[in-house]
Coordinates of C-alpha atoms in Angstrom, one line a residue:
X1 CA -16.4 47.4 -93.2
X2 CA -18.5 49.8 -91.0
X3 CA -15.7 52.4 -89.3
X4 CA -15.6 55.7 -88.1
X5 CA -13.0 57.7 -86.8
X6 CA -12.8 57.5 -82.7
X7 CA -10.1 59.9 -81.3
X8 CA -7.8 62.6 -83.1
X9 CA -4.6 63.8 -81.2
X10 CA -1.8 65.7 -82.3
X11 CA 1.0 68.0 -81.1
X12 CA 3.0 70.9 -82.1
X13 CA 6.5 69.9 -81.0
X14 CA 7.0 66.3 -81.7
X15 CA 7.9 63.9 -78.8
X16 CA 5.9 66.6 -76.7
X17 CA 2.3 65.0 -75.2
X18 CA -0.6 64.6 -77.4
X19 CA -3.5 66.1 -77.5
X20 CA -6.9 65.1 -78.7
X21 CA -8.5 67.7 -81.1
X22 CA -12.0 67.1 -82.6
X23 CA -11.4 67.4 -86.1
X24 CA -8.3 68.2 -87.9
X25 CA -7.0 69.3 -92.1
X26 CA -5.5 66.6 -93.8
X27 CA -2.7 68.0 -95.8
X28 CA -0.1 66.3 -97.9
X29 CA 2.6 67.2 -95.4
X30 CA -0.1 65.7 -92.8
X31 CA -2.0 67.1 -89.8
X32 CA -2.1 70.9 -90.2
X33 CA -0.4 72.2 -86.9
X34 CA 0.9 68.1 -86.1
X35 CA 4.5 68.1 -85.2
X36 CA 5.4 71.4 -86.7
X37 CA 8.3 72.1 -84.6
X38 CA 11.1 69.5 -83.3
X39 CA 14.1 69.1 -80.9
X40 CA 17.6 68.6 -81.4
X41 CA 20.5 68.3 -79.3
X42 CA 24.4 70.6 -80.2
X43 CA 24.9 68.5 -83.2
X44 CA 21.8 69.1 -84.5
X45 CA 20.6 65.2 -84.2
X46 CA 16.8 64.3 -84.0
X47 CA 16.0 64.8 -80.0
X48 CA 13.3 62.4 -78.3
X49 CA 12.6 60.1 -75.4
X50 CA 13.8 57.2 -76.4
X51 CA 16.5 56.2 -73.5
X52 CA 15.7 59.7 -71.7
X53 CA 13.0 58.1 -69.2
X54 CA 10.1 60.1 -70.9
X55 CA 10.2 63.7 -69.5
X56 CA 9.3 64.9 -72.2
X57 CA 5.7 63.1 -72.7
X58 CA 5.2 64.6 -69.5
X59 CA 5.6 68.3 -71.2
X60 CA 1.8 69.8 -73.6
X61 CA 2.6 71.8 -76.2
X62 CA -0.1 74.7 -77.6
X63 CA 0.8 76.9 -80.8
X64 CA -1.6 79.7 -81.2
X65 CA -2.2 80.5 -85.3
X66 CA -3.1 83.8 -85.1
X67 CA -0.5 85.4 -82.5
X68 CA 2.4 82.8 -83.2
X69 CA 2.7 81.9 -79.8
X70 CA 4.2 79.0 -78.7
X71 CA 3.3 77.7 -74.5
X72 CA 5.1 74.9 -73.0
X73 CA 3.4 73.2 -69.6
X74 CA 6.3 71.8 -67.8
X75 CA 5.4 69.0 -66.1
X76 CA 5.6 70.8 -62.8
X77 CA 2.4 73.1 -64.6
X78 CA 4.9 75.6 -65.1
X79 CA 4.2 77.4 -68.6
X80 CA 6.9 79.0 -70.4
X81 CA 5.6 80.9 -73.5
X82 CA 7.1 83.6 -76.2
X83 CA 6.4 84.7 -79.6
X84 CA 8.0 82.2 -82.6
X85 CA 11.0 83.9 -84.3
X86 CA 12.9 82.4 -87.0
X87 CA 16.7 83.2 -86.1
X88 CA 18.2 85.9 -88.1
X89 CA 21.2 85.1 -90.6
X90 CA 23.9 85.3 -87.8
X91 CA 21.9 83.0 -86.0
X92 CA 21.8 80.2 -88.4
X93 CA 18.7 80.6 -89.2
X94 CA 18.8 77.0 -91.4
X95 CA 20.3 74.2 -89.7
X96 CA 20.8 70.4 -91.4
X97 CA 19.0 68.3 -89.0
X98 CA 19.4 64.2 -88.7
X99 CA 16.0 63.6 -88.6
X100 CA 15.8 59.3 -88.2
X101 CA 19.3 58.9 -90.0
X102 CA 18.0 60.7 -92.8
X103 CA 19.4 65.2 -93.5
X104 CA 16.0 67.4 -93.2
X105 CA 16.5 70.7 -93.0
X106 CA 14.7 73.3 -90.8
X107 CA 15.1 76.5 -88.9
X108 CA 16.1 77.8 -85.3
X109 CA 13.4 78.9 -83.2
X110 CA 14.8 81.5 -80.2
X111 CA 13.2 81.6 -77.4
X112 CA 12.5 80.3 -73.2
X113 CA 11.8 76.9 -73.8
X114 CA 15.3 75.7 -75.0
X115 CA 16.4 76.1 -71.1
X116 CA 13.2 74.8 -69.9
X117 CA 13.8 71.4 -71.9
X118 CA 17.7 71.3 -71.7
X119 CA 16.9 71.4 -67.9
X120 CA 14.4 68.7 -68.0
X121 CA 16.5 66.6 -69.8
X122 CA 19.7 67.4 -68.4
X123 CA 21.3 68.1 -71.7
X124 CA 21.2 71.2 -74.1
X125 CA 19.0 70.9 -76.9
X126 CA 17.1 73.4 -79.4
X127 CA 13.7 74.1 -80.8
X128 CA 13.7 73.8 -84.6
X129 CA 11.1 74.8 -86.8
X130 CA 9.9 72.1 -89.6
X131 CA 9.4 73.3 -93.4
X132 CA 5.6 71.9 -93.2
X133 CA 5.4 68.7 -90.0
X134 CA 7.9 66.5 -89.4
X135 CA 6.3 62.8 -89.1
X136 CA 8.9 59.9 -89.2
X137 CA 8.8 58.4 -92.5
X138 CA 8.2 61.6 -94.3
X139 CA 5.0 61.7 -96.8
X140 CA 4.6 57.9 -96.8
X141 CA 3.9 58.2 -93.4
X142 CA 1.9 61.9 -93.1
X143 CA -0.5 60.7 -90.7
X144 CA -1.0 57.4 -88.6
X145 CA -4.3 55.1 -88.0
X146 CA -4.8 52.9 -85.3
X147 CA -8.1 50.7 -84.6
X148 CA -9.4 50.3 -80.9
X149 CA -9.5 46.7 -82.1
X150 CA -5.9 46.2 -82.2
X151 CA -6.0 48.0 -78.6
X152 CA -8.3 45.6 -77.6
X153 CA -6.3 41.8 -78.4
X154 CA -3.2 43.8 -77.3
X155 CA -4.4 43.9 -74.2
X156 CA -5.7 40.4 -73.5
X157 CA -2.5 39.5 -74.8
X158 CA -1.3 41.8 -71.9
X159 CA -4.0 40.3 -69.7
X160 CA -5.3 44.0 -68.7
X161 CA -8.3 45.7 -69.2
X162 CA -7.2 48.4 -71.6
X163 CA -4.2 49.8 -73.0
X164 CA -4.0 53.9 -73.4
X165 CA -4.0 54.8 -77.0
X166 CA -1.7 57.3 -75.9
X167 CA 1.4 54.9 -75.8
X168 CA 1.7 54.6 -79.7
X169 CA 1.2 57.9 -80.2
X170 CA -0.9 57.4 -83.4
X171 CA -2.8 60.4 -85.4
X172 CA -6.5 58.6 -85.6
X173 CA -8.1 56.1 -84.2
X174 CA -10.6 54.1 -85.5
X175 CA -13.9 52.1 -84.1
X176 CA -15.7 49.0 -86.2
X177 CA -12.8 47.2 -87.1
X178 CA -11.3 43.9 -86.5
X179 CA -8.1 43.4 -84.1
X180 CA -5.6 44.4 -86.8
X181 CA -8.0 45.0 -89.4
X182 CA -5.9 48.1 -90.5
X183 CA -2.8 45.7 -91.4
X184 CA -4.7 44.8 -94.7
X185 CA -5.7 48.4 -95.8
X186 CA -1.8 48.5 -96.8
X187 CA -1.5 49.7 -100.1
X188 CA -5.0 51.0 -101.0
X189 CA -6.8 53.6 -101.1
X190 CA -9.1 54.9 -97.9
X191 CA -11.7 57.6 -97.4
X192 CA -11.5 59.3 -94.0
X193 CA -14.1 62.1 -94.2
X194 CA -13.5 64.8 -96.7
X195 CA -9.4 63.0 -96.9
X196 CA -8.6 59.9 -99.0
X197 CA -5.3 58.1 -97.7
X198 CA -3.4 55.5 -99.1
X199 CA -1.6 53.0 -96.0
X200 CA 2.2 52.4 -97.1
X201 CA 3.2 50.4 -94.0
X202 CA 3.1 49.2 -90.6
X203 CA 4.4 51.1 -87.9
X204 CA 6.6 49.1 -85.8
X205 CA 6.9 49.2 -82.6
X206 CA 10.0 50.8 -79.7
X207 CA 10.8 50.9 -76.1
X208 CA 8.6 54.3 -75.8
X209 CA 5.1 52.3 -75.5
X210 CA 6.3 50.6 -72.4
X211 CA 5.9 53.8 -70.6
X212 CA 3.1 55.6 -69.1
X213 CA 2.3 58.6 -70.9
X214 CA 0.9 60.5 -67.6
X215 CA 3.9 59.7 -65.5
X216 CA 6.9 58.2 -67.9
X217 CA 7.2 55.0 -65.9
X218 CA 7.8 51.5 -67.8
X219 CA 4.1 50.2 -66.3
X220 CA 3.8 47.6 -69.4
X221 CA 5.6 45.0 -71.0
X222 CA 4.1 46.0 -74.7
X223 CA 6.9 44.8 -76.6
X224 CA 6.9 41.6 -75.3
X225 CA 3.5 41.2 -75.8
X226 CA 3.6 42.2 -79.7
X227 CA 6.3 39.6 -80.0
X228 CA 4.5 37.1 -78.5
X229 CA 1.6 37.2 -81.3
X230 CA 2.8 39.6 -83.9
X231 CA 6.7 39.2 -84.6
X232 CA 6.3 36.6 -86.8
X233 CA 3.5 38.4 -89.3
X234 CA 4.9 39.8 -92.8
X235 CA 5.4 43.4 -92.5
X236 CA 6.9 46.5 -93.5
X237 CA 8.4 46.8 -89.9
X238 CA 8.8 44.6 -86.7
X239 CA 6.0 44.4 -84.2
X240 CA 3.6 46.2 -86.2
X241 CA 0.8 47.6 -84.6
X242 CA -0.9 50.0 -86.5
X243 CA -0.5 51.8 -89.9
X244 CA 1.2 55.2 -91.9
X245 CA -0.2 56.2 -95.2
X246 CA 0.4 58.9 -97.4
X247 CA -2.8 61.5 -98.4
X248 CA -3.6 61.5 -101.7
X249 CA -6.2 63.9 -101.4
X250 CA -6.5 66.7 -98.8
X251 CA -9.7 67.4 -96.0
X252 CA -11.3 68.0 -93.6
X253 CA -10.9 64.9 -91.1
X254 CA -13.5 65.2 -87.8
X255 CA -14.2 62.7 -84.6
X256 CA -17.0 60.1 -85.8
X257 CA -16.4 60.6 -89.9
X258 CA -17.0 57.1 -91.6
X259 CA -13.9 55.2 -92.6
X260 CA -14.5 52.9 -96.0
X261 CA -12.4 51.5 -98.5
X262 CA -12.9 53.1 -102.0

């Protein structure tokens, strides 16, 4: 096997747009800076755009280390920006989330962009603030790989010339595999630059990478294609297409680092 990592993309808020970076820290919790803050609605359930019509894929998130500001560009190019403050204790300044069916607990973030998102989704929901990131399937799933191989056959199965990484919203991408070469990394143990992961499962696959990440249209019948050549594959989930693993050791993960089996 003769890989190398292709593209990097992550994002402060999750569900907010990606964003490709050139080289990112591997942590144990994941990306550093990857999905550090998330949305939830009154009841303090897991908010996304699942059902929504994908507004918020149309909104790019930036968090700024050293100042701990936090800029949200609408997708009108409005930016709404402010300082991130933890709530004081009469603010509920720990809130029990439902994060993916599952309690995770977090804490409120004040500040503009709760009524710039309520009123791009129509419905009131709040900025919380993750303990470390907040990927969906914890640890086991700290950061996500996806080859441009996979990309490839998915999109002759589609009968198009390419399909935008974008849609599965994946961590790193990876060039010099096989279509679906990732599938058998399950399980053992990879070196990705200065990281080693180990894969736990396959992602599957929902209703979100039928939309267009630059304007939130359904423009492609993905999961329809993935059933048409991939639901009938063992796997951890339905209509795999790519993989999460877990980092068993931290680094430093950069844009054209080799990818090998160890």
């Amino acid at each position: 096997m003769a890989a190398h990592v292709s593209w990097i993309s992550i994002t402060p808020v999750k569900s907010l747009a990606l964003d490709r970076v050139d080289e990112i820290d591997l942590l144990e919790s994941g990306p550093r800076g990857d999905r550090r803050f998330y949305l939830v609605d009154e009841r303090d359930r897991l908010v996304n755009d699942t059902g929504r019509g994908a507004p918020l894929q149309l909104v790019h998130a930036r968090f700024a280390d050293a100042s701990g500001e936090l800029t949200l560009r609408m997708p009108d190019g409005r930016e709404v920006s402010g300082p991130v403050e933890h709530g004081t204790a009469m603010d509920r300044p720990e809130v029990q989330t439902t994060f993916h069916r599952r309690l995770k607990v977090a804490r409120r973030v004040p500040g503009p962009w709760d009524d710039a998102l309520s009123e791009l989704l129509g419905e009131r929901i709040r900025l919380v603030a993750a303990e470390s990131s907040a990927p969906d399937r914890g640890r086991g799933g700290a950061v996500t790989l996806l080859s441009t191989g996979s990309l490839d056959a998915l999109a002759r199965e589609l009968g198009v010339a390419t399909v935008d990484p974008r849609r599965f919203r994946m961590n790193v991408g990876l060039e010099g595999l096989e279509p679906h070469g990732e599938d058998a990394w399950v399980g053992r143990r990879l070196s990705v630059g200065d990281a080693v992961l180990v894969p736990q499962g396959h992602v599957g696959r929902c209703a979100i990478t039928t939309q267009n990440p630059d304007s939130g249209r359904v423009d492609l019948e993905t999961l329809k294609a993935l059933a048409a050549y991939r639901a009938d594959l063992v796997s951890t989930e339905p209509l795999p297409f790519g993989v999460h693993a877990a980092v068993a050791q931290p680094g430093r993960v950069r844009v054209g680092d080799s990818v090998q089996l160890v």
